[in-house]
Amino acid sequence: MPKFSVCMRDCYDTCSMISELKDGKLVTRGNPEHPITAGFLCPKGALLPKWFHSPERLKVPLILTGERGSGEFRGASWEEAIRLVAGKLRETIENHGSESVLVYQYAGDRGIVNYAFPMRLFHYLNTAMLDHGICDRAGQEALKDIYGTAVGLDPEKLKNKKLIVYWGVNPFWTNLHGFMLAKRYGLEMWTVDAVRTETAKRSHRFFQVRPETDVLFALGVAKLIIDNELYDRDFVRENVHGFKEFKNYVKTLSLNYVVRETGLSKEEVKDFAFGFAEKRGVIHIGYGFQRSLSGGEAVMAIAILPALIGHRFGFIYDMKTIDKSYAEGAFLRTKPARRIPQMKLAEYIEKGEIKFLYIYNSNPLASLPNQNRLRKTLEEGDVFVVTHDIFLTDTALYSDVVLPANTFFERLDIADSYYHRYVALNEPVAKLYGKSNSEVTRLLAKALDIKNPHLYESDEEVIKKILELNGLSWEELKRKGFVKVPEKPRKYETPSGKIEFYSQRAVERGLSPFPEYRKREWRYPLRLLTPTYRMTITSQYHNTYGVIDPHVYMNPADAEEREIRDGDKVEVFNENGRIKTTVKFTEDVPKGVVLLYKAFWVRLLGWNANFLTTDEIVEGYGDGSAYHSTWVDVRKLNQNLNSSNSL
């Protein structure tokens, strides 16, 4: 019998699917009734049965017998593994205190119960918790500086718009259903990016800016809109705080300077400003470019543009439709949580402040930057590591205990989206291997002899409670497979209660009230960009689909300076590490930039781009990541590619 499923990946679209077993094999398709999914799946989603039936899935718990990273494990029963993990957890708390325990999780599976329920145990134990900064943090903070929220426009409201600007986002790969929605609505599409992406190639206009000059381009556009009185005077007067100050701020900005720094022509900057104002464009602000030292400033500047032309929330960035906090259970704590910045995991282990690390829904030994440092830290550090995963990932290889996880096709859950306003139902279709995150949490709570009933609630009980708290119907959800969350009246959660072009919140953090452009000096000559690949979501699917692209993409002009030919074996290197691969020439990547797709499995490829990426953080914007502020050089190799890929 067909069941409702949800693709739980860390993806904008959060597709509603219909799944069933036929002759013992999973068959799944896009839900034709869902307004966003619209009956089709992306290439990654279409291959989900291959992922579900993968022979590489873990079937029994594993206990490390050799050195970390060696792959030397022995199989164990669930009883033995849970007893070992619970005993070590108890011992660590007794000897080093609860804050020496860290639960490290992220959005590898976005099912609300599967994502949040395990945190109940760690809240109950008063352990340290992770402060997520890896993905969209800088942009979140910047949008809060301007609007008081990072929640933007319901994408279904694009139906009444004329123009969408994809700024630093490649939705043809990463938000395909959103891209197709905009096409169905007949919107004109523009792209702003450092790379001529597949989205850029399909857009009506493409504005190619140099990396980390987005802030200057946006300020230049704002200046032209204001100087030429193209802004919505009535809207600005009623809804904007600090317009006069911002007007004076951009007044001194030279258009010639904008052109010189961004690499755009004066005509392109003017075309954008006049066309955007005339068509009252909406901006889909991407995540990639804000993972840089200039990312917060850039989003802050970009966010001002829709307000200038009269949009209340004229951007797409995040979508928070329901309160999910009940699933996490922070109310179980008896003291405030110590928050460990996600990007500083290696540093805290090096300092001896983390003695027990419980990892689920994440593969940090593929996704975190500066992998040489992190791996060395785990090899030498006094920390007990437990990983709960579907596969023997790079992170699992560095773990003392590995627990097999199940997939979302094997459990009950619900999921919301950070793009649209629908919550979807996920029903179990079949049972193969492993246990869900909530099942393992209950087993650990029992092994620790914890009696609190909140640690033993069933998945269905948690789901029903969340729906009830948010005024949503369980019966409707079961009937349709999805429900739309109504949008409540909105206001600006800023100090002034208005959109703040002069950001008081930024000033309170010791920052400028206006977005600023800063030029920086770098040790290496080439900027490294590490976007996600078409057939992976960070590290997911590399091992099951086997479709990756390990080449380094380079502009022919940079290659000529280094006497490199297309197809040569090269070494990409900096102070963090080195990787060896093959070069491909492309004019899509501008001079001064090289591109490697991110986070492929090291145990399969021998390296990934994060052997090179910086672990610097954007301190003024929530300790966000700065992956794209990485600089490298490239040299031609004469030796075999199989030599070491690390310093």
XYZ file of C-alpha atoms in Angstrom:
647
model
C 0.000 0.000 0.000
C 1.462 3.416 -0.929
C 2.691 5.575 1.952
C 3.460 9.262 2.291
C 7.180 9.984 2.522
C 9.284 13.125 2.851
C 12.795 13.601 1.552
C 14.572 14.512 4.797
C 17.763 15.807 3.220
C 19.244 19.209 4.096
C 17.643 20.761 1.033
C 15.307 23.677 0.405
C 12.620 21.644 -1.329
C 11.655 19.072 1.374
C 9.742 17.067 -1.202
C 6.556 15.181 -0.425
C 6.701 11.711 -1.957
C 4.553 8.617 -2.365
C 6.447 5.387 -1.685
C 5.758 1.668 -1.660
C 7.445 -1.709 -1.897
C 7.010 -3.626 -5.146
C 8.497 -7.124 -5.268
C 10.630 -6.224 -2.257
C 12.051 -3.084 -3.872
C 11.332 0.506 -2.885
C 9.563 2.637 -5.489
C 9.065 6.335 -4.837
C 7.737 9.302 -6.784
C 6.961 12.964 -6.224
C 3.569 13.734 -4.714
C 1.550 15.319 -7.562
C -0.760 17.116 -5.112
C 2.032 18.988 -3.320
C 2.235 22.539 -4.752
C 6.050 22.716 -4.540
C 7.054 19.114 -5.256
C 4.527 19.122 -8.117
C 4.859 15.424 -8.893
C 8.549 15.209 -9.794
C 11.820 14.513 -7.976
C 15.282 15.915 -8.538
C 18.015 13.552 -9.839
C 19.154 12.843 -6.280
C 15.621 12.083 -5.102
C 14.944 9.802 -8.055
C 17.817 7.576 -6.913
C 16.658 7.247 -3.300
C 15.755 3.543 -3.712
C 19.409 2.870 -4.574
C 20.424 4.621 -1.345
C 17.802 2.734 0.686
C 18.833 -0.696 -0.627
C 22.584 0.014 -0.571
C 24.618 -3.065 0.415
C 26.960 -0.687 2.284
C 24.375 0.035 4.978
C 25.559 -0.800 8.480
C 23.786 -3.825 9.913
C 25.326 -4.310 13.372
C 27.054 -2.016 15.879
C 30.835 -1.733 15.541
C 33.486 -1.318 18.234
C 36.930 0.024 17.328
C 39.803 -2.442 17.741
C 42.595 -0.571 15.954
C 43.776 3.003 15.514
C 41.285 5.706 14.634
C 40.833 5.891 10.913
C 42.177 2.379 10.373
C 38.792 0.791 9.726
C 39.554 -1.958 12.211
C 36.319 -2.791 14.032
C 34.571 -5.827 15.414
C 30.861 -6.427 15.301
C 28.872 -6.247 18.510
C 25.333 -6.757 19.724
C 23.105 -3.779 20.391
C 23.102 -4.695 24.096
C 26.903 -4.601 24.308
C 27.226 -1.380 22.318
C 24.565 0.497 24.304
C 26.056 -0.751 27.578
C 29.514 0.480 26.513
C 28.266 3.896 25.379
C 26.132 4.426 28.491
C 28.969 3.333 30.770
C 31.465 5.656 29.129
C 28.942 8.518 29.203
C 28.353 8.009 32.928
C 32.095 7.720 33.612
C 32.880 10.907 31.673
C 30.284 12.928 33.568
C 31.510 11.586 36.916
C 35.182 12.307 36.163
C 35.033 15.478 34.067
C 31.554 16.964 34.534
C 28.561 17.059 32.240
C 29.916 19.936 30.146
C 32.783 17.716 28.919
C 30.128 15.827 26.908
C 29.108 17.296 23.539
C 26.319 16.136 21.264
C 27.280 17.035 17.682
C 24.368 16.930 15.264
C 23.180 18.738 12.213
C 20.660 18.416 9.396
C 21.699 15.211 7.631
C 18.166 14.072 8.440
C 15.619 16.851 8.954
C 12.797 14.766 10.376
C 11.651 16.769 13.372
C 11.708 13.813 15.779
C 14.831 12.231 14.345
C 16.657 15.574 14.423
C 15.595 16.816 17.832
C 14.579 13.955 20.126
C 18.125 12.774 21.019
C 18.866 16.220 22.429
C 16.343 15.486 25.193
C 18.803 13.037 26.723
C 21.684 15.490 26.586
C 19.571 18.341 27.938
C 18.510 16.058 30.799
C 22.196 15.341 31.492
C 23.079 19.071 31.274
C 25.793 18.447 28.689
C 27.370 20.961 26.327
C 25.400 21.627 23.144
C 26.486 22.619 19.665
C 26.137 26.210 18.432
C 25.447 25.741 14.731
C 27.520 28.069 12.567
C 28.409 25.944 9.573
C 25.645 26.851 7.135
C 23.674 30.103 7.107
C 24.580 31.803 10.393
C 26.184 35.022 9.098
C 23.223 35.693 6.821
C 20.787 34.940 9.629
C 22.429 37.543 11.834
C 22.594 40.111 9.036
C 18.909 39.763 8.180
C 18.004 40.104 11.848
C 20.021 43.328 11.864
C 17.808 44.732 9.099
C 14.412 43.027 9.517
C 14.582 41.390 12.946
C 14.107 38.011 11.224
C 15.667 35.839 8.534
C 12.252 34.528 7.462
C 11.399 35.958 4.102
C 8.712 35.605 1.458
C 6.457 32.592 1.010
C 7.647 31.380 -2.434
C 4.062 30.852 -3.568
C 3.680 34.646 -3.388
C 6.148 34.874 -6.272
C 3.101 34.274 -8.452
C 2.367 37.999 -8.264
C 5.949 39.128 -8.966
C 7.816 39.912 -12.169
C 11.471 39.354 -11.325
C 13.493 37.041 -9.106
C 17.204 37.606 -8.520
C 19.228 34.539 -7.558
C 22.051 36.093 -5.584
C 24.786 33.619 -4.736
C 22.539 30.576 -5.091
C 22.406 27.873 -7.783
C 18.814 26.619 -7.520
C 18.933 24.592 -10.730
C 21.102 22.231 -8.656
C 20.093 22.996 -5.066
C 16.465 24.208 -5.192
C 15.158 22.680 -8.411
C 11.501 22.786 -7.371
C 11.837 26.447 -6.443
C 13.511 27.151 -9.779
C 10.710 25.380 -11.654
C 8.087 27.190 -9.544
C 9.526 30.524 -10.676
C 9.454 29.312 -14.283
C 5.830 28.203 -13.951
C 4.978 31.653 -12.627
C 6.697 33.218 -15.642
C 9.198 35.276 -13.648
C 12.163 36.936 -15.270
C 15.328 35.448 -13.734
C 18.596 37.193 -12.977
C 21.657 35.657 -11.340
C 24.440 37.336 -9.378
C 27.368 35.032 -8.721
C 31.138 34.712 -8.873
C 30.771 31.620 -11.083
C 28.717 31.123 -14.234
C 26.571 28.369 -12.729
C 23.941 26.243 -14.416
C 21.374 28.675 -13.019
C 23.275 31.619 -14.480
C 23.294 29.906 -17.879
C 19.506 29.608 -17.713
C 18.868 33.170 -16.500
C 17.809 36.179 -18.515
C 20.683 38.231 -17.061
C 23.926 37.248 -15.367
C 26.013 39.621 -13.275
C 29.409 38.074 -12.510
C 31.004 39.692 -9.464
C 34.366 38.997 -7.920
C 34.123 36.961 -4.682
C 33.455 39.026 -1.538
C 32.524 42.154 -3.512
C 28.762 41.465 -3.240
C 28.477 44.054 -0.485
C 29.954 46.737 -2.723
C 27.734 45.825 -5.685
C 24.612 45.972 -3.485
C 25.650 49.328 -2.019
C 26.278 50.660 -5.517
C 22.817 49.548 -6.617
C 21.285 51.139 -3.523
C 23.085 54.393 -4.274
C 21.754 54.499 -7.840
C 18.202 53.721 -6.729
C 18.339 56.518 -4.133
C 20.205 59.081 -6.280
C 17.732 58.575 -9.125
C 14.724 58.615 -6.779
C 13.616 55.147 -7.871
C 12.765 54.082 -4.337
C 9.283 53.870 -2.845
C 9.075 57.115 -0.885
C 5.875 56.326 1.004
C 6.995 52.839 2.014
C 10.410 54.041 3.129
C 8.935 56.911 5.146
C 6.517 54.617 6.990
C 8.591 51.445 7.391
C 12.301 52.286 7.410
C 14.493 53.491 10.270
C 17.704 55.326 9.360
C 17.036 56.056 5.698
C 18.528 59.545 5.871
C 21.708 58.255 7.507
C 22.018 55.443 4.959
C 21.434 57.877 2.087
C 24.310 60.013 3.339
C 26.443 56.872 3.781
C 26.133 55.717 0.158
C 26.273 59.273 -1.192
C 30.052 59.276 -1.017
C 30.400 55.898 -2.748
C 32.068 56.156 -6.145
C 30.465 54.159 -8.947
C 33.893 53.924 -10.578
C 35.184 52.249 -7.410
C 32.276 49.790 -7.452
C 33.065 48.896 -11.055
C 36.788 48.534 -10.424
C 36.349 46.230 -7.416
C 33.418 44.070 -8.551
C 34.607 43.491 -12.118
C 31.229 44.603 -13.493
C 30.848 47.337 -16.064
C 29.191 50.632 -15.219
C 26.363 49.725 -17.590
C 25.754 46.434 -15.761
C 25.485 48.156 -12.386
C 23.078 50.723 -13.814
C 21.036 48.069 -15.637
C 20.628 46.135 -12.423
C 19.597 49.177 -10.378
C 17.091 50.558 -12.883
C 15.687 47.164 -13.907
C 15.375 45.924 -10.332
C 13.527 49.078 -9.281
C 11.237 49.064 -12.307
C 10.288 45.387 -11.951
C 10.233 45.454 -8.133
C 12.369 42.364 -7.926
C 12.544 39.807 -5.128
C 15.940 38.386 -4.124
C 16.650 34.767 -3.263
C 19.737 35.200 -1.088
C 22.006 32.161 -1.175
C 24.009 30.552 1.597
C 27.324 29.916 -0.151
C 28.710 33.430 -0.502
C 27.816 34.350 3.100
C 30.222 31.612 4.265
C 33.029 34.132 4.025
C 34.613 36.825 6.165
C 32.497 39.371 4.265
C 29.333 37.265 4.273
C 27.406 39.084 6.973
C 28.122 42.487 5.483
C 27.092 41.242 2.031
C 23.705 39.889 3.143
C 23.074 43.052 5.132
C 23.629 45.191 2.022
C 21.599 42.934 -0.281
C 18.702 42.826 2.197
C 18.250 46.591 1.963
C 17.456 46.516 -1.767
C 13.944 44.951 -1.675
C 12.883 47.351 1.081
C 14.015 50.330 -0.987
C 11.505 49.449 -3.682
C 8.613 48.798 -1.326
C 8.706 45.128 -0.289
C 7.945 44.317 3.340
C 9.857 41.041 3.181
C 11.124 40.906 -0.376
C 13.727 38.208 0.064
C 13.933 34.427 0.308
C 16.460 33.058 2.793
C 14.900 31.014 5.582
C 11.450 29.796 6.538
C 10.432 28.953 10.078
C 6.785 27.943 10.101
C 6.328 25.964 13.324
C 7.659 25.802 16.858
C 9.565 22.498 17.150
C 11.112 23.112 20.554
C 8.954 20.514 22.313
C 10.751 17.755 20.380
C 14.154 18.950 21.622
C 13.093 19.212 25.253
C 15.393 21.957 26.524
C 12.936 22.208 29.440
C 14.653 19.101 30.854
C 17.786 21.082 31.718
C 18.473 22.212 35.257
C 21.195 24.690 34.285
C 21.975 26.819 31.213
C 23.664 25.062 28.311
C 27.277 25.654 27.465
C 27.370 26.247 23.704
C 30.389 25.025 21.707
C 30.829 26.828 18.353
C 30.506 24.258 15.576
C 33.494 25.590 13.675
C 35.727 25.265 16.768
C 35.284 21.558 17.410
C 38.982 20.766 16.915
C 40.032 23.633 19.173
C 37.866 22.477 22.083
C 39.107 18.894 21.776
C 42.702 20.168 21.637
C 42.120 22.106 24.858
C 40.825 18.939 26.543
C 37.386 20.450 27.116
C 35.495 17.720 25.236
C 35.928 14.173 26.532
C 32.844 12.481 25.050
C 31.508 13.248 21.576
C 28.157 11.857 20.389
C 27.601 12.414 16.669
C 24.447 11.895 14.648
C 22.894 13.378 11.489
C 26.320 14.669 10.521
C 29.654 13.723 8.978
C 32.078 16.335 10.356
C 35.147 14.493 9.061
C 33.930 15.366 5.592
C 32.080 18.638 6.149
C 34.137 20.657 8.646
C 37.030 22.816 7.395
C 40.749 22.277 7.999
C 40.451 18.493 8.019
C 44.141 17.863 8.727
C 43.828 19.663 12.038
C 40.582 17.909 12.978
C 41.879 14.440 12.121
C 45.150 14.994 13.990
C 43.152 16.214 16.988
C 40.962 13.107 17.030
C 43.955 10.812 16.561
C 45.834 12.363 19.475
C 43.045 13.691 21.727
C 41.616 12.038 24.806
C 38.011 11.919 23.635
C 35.559 9.015 23.312
C 33.620 9.236 20.038
C 30.264 7.632 19.239
C 28.700 7.945 15.774
C 25.174 6.906 14.810
C 24.952 6.660 11.015
C 23.575 4.640 8.128
C 27.039 4.095 6.615
C 30.678 3.738 7.640
C 31.486 7.377 6.935
C 34.820 9.106 7.454
C 33.501 10.223 10.838
C 32.515 6.654 11.726
C 36.070 5.524 10.920
C 37.345 7.834 13.659
C 34.802 6.632 16.229
C 35.137 4.248 19.161
C 31.597 2.968 18.694
C 29.463 3.070 15.546
C 25.717 2.485 15.801
C 23.694 1.609 12.670
C 20.955 4.114 11.844
C 17.868 3.509 9.780
C 16.535 5.666 6.942
C 13.478 7.877 6.856
C 11.684 5.194 4.843
C 11.715 3.059 8.021
C 10.116 5.314 10.613
C 7.347 7.780 11.398
C 8.177 11.478 11.357
C 7.207 14.882 10.011
C 9.311 17.575 8.356
C 9.005 21.268 7.722
C 10.952 23.260 5.132
C 13.301 26.216 5.269
C 12.000 27.281 1.836
C 8.213 26.809 1.760
C 5.369 26.755 4.290
C 4.353 23.071 4.155
C 4.747 20.401 6.830
C 4.753 16.880 5.407
C 4.114 13.423 6.809
C 6.632 10.588 6.615
C 5.230 7.087 7.124
C 7.330 3.915 7.467
C 7.406 1.880 4.262
C 9.699 -1.024 5.191
C 12.228 -2.123 7.793
C 15.751 -3.163 6.827
C 18.566 -2.240 9.189
C 19.477 -0.016 12.092
C 17.560 2.035 14.616
C 16.251 5.581 14.542
C 17.793 8.365 16.586
C 14.833 8.343 18.967
C 15.052 4.552 19.466
C 18.720 4.793 20.411
C 17.954 7.679 22.759
C 15.409 5.562 24.632
C 17.871 2.657 24.848
C 20.564 4.920 26.304
C 18.141 6.501 28.778
C 17.133 3.040 29.967
C 20.770 1.915 30.270
C 21.455 5.033 32.357
C 18.453 4.150 34.548
C 16.716 7.478 33.822
C 13.026 7.451 34.751
C 11.867 10.746 33.233
C 8.857 9.971 30.982
C 9.829 12.629 28.404
C 12.690 10.357 27.332
C 10.302 7.526 26.520
C 7.558 9.327 24.571
C 6.783 7.608 21.286
C 7.461 9.302 17.970
C 3.734 9.576 17.323
C 3.112 11.208 20.706
C 5.802 13.815 20.034
C 4.470 14.512 16.545
C 0.894 14.951 17.732
C 2.012 17.288 20.519
C 3.973 19.480 18.090
C 1.040 19.660 15.698
C -1.317 20.523 18.536
C 0.978 23.283 19.821
C 1.049 24.765 16.327
C -2.678 24.457 15.640
C -2.248 21.856 12.894
C -4.413 18.806 12.283
C -2.989 15.297 12.609
C -6.015 13.911 10.763
C -5.580 16.294 7.826
C -1.881 15.481 7.674
C -2.605 11.742 7.553
C -5.220 12.273 4.862
C -3.272 14.562 2.517
C 0.342 13.857 3.418
C 1.032 17.565 3.939
C -0.523 20.706 5.410
C 0.246 24.337 4.803
C 1.065 26.432 7.849
C -0.938 29.685 7.723
C 1.122 32.845 7.829
C 0.411 35.030 10.836
C 0.524 38.837 10.769
C 4.157 39.902 10.738
C 6.060 42.768 12.268
C 9.678 43.833 12.376
C 11.413 42.498 15.504
C 13.977 45.308 15.533
C 14.640 47.933 18.240
C 12.722 50.531 16.227
C 9.964 48.164 15.094
C 10.888 49.041 11.509
C 13.262 47.861 8.792
C 16.595 49.266 9.933
C 18.903 50.707 7.290
C 20.800 52.029 10.308
C 21.057 48.837 12.343
C 20.928 49.389 16.073
C 21.351 45.664 16.648
C 24.641 45.703 14.736
C 25.861 48.663 16.787
C 25.059 46.773 19.993
C 27.453 44.027 18.801
C 30.200 46.564 18.212
C 29.719 46.651 14.436
C 29.041 49.454 12.000
C 25.347 50.318 11.584
C 25.891 50.036 7.823
C 27.377 47.203 5.736
C 31.033 47.882 4.957
C 33.329 46.668 2.204
C 36.804 45.604 3.312
C 39.711 44.627 1.112
C 41.982 41.988 2.619
C 45.503 40.835 1.907
C 46.105 37.127 1.353
C 49.141 34.877 1.404
C 48.132 32.884 -1.675
C 47.063 34.240 -5.080
C 43.941 32.184 -5.911
C 40.573 32.230 -4.198
C 39.164 28.727 -3.592
C 35.394 28.310 -3.887
C 33.874 25.009 -2.696
C 30.174 24.815 -3.650
C 28.024 21.723 -3.397
C 27.922 19.284 -6.297
C 24.818 18.456 -8.339
C 24.526 14.828 -7.163
C 25.522 15.212 -3.520
C 24.267 17.136 -0.522
C 27.543 17.963 1.212
C 28.904 14.404 1.703
C 25.651 12.497 1.238
C 25.234 10.079 -1.711
C 28.918 9.955 -2.723
C 29.185 6.343 -1.589
C 25.805 5.175 -2.922
C 25.372 7.067 -6.191
C 29.077 7.271 -7.017
C 28.592 10.391 -9.144
C 31.156 13.028 -8.195
C 33.401 15.560 -9.895
C 36.875 15.712 -8.287
C 38.457 18.113 -10.811
C 39.767 21.537 -9.919
C 38.242 24.100 -12.278
C 40.525 26.916 -13.362
C 40.449 29.879 -15.705
C 42.813 29.340 -18.669
C 44.535 32.676 -17.983
C 45.601 31.538 -14.483
C 46.717 28.196 -15.890
C 48.810 29.815 -18.603
C 50.729 31.794 -15.977
C 51.633 28.481 -14.298
C 52.355 26.564 -17.522
C 49.458 24.213 -16.783
C 47.548 22.532 -19.590
C 43.953 21.306 -19.557
C 43.886 17.790 -18.070
C 47.227 18.093 -16.243
C 47.721 16.542 -12.843
C 48.129 19.361 -10.340
C 48.550 20.044 -6.655
C 46.303 22.563 -4.935
C 47.912 23.747 -1.703
C 47.997 26.259 1.135
C 49.005 26.379 4.791
C 46.267 23.921 5.792
C 47.074 21.110 3.405
C 47.406 19.928 -0.154
C 45.385 17.806 -2.531
C 46.286 16.254 -5.868
C 43.820 16.089 -8.705
C 43.284 16.886 -12.393
C 42.647 20.369 -13.740
C 39.830 21.356 -16.072
C 39.771 24.701 -17.837
C 36.620 26.793 -17.881
C 35.706 30.396 -18.565
C 32.822 29.950 -16.092
C 35.330 30.504 -13.283
C 36.850 33.990 -13.373
C 40.550 34.752 -13.278
C 41.926 34.605 -9.746
C 39.473 31.891 -8.658
C 39.621 28.085 -8.615
C 36.729 25.767 -7.804
C 36.560 22.361 -6.094
C 33.260 20.717 -5.209
C 33.011 20.133 -1.493
C 32.990 17.322 1.038
C 33.444 14.125 -0.961
C 34.366 11.068 1.122
C 38.062 10.957 1.940
C 38.061 7.177 2.362
C 36.783 6.840 -1.215
C 38.611 9.679 -2.974
C 41.691 10.103 -0.765
C 40.994 13.786 -0.079
C 38.340 16.442 -0.134
C 38.298 20.201 -0.510
C 38.125 20.670 3.260
C 41.775 19.678 3.576
C 42.298 23.233 2.324
C 39.423 25.343 3.667
C 39.927 27.843 6.448
C 38.506 27.268 9.920
C 38.332 31.007 10.577
C 34.972 32.253 11.798
C 32.932 35.415 11.282
C 32.884 36.512 14.915
C 30.661 39.549 14.413
C 28.006 37.429 12.738
C 27.374 34.541 15.126
C 30.667 32.686 14.616
C 29.581 31.739 11.112
C 31.826 29.741 8.805
C 34.225 31.342 6.328
C 34.885 28.486 3.862
C 34.974 30.807 0.867
C 37.648 33.036 2.371
C 40.176 30.315 1.558
C 43.173 31.089 -0.640
C 45.410 28.600 -2.419
C 47.894 28.160 -5.231
C 48.102 25.474 -7.913
C 51.186 23.855 -9.425
C 51.704 21.225 -12.080
C 52.692 17.733 -10.916
C 55.024 15.279 -12.524
C 54.641 12.493 -9.932
C 51.900 9.913 -9.452
C 48.542 11.168 -8.185
C 48.433 8.499 -5.481
C 50.951 10.249 -3.249
C 49.896 11.846 0.039
C 47.155 14.459 -0.004
C 48.033 16.142 3.271
C 50.864 18.202 4.669
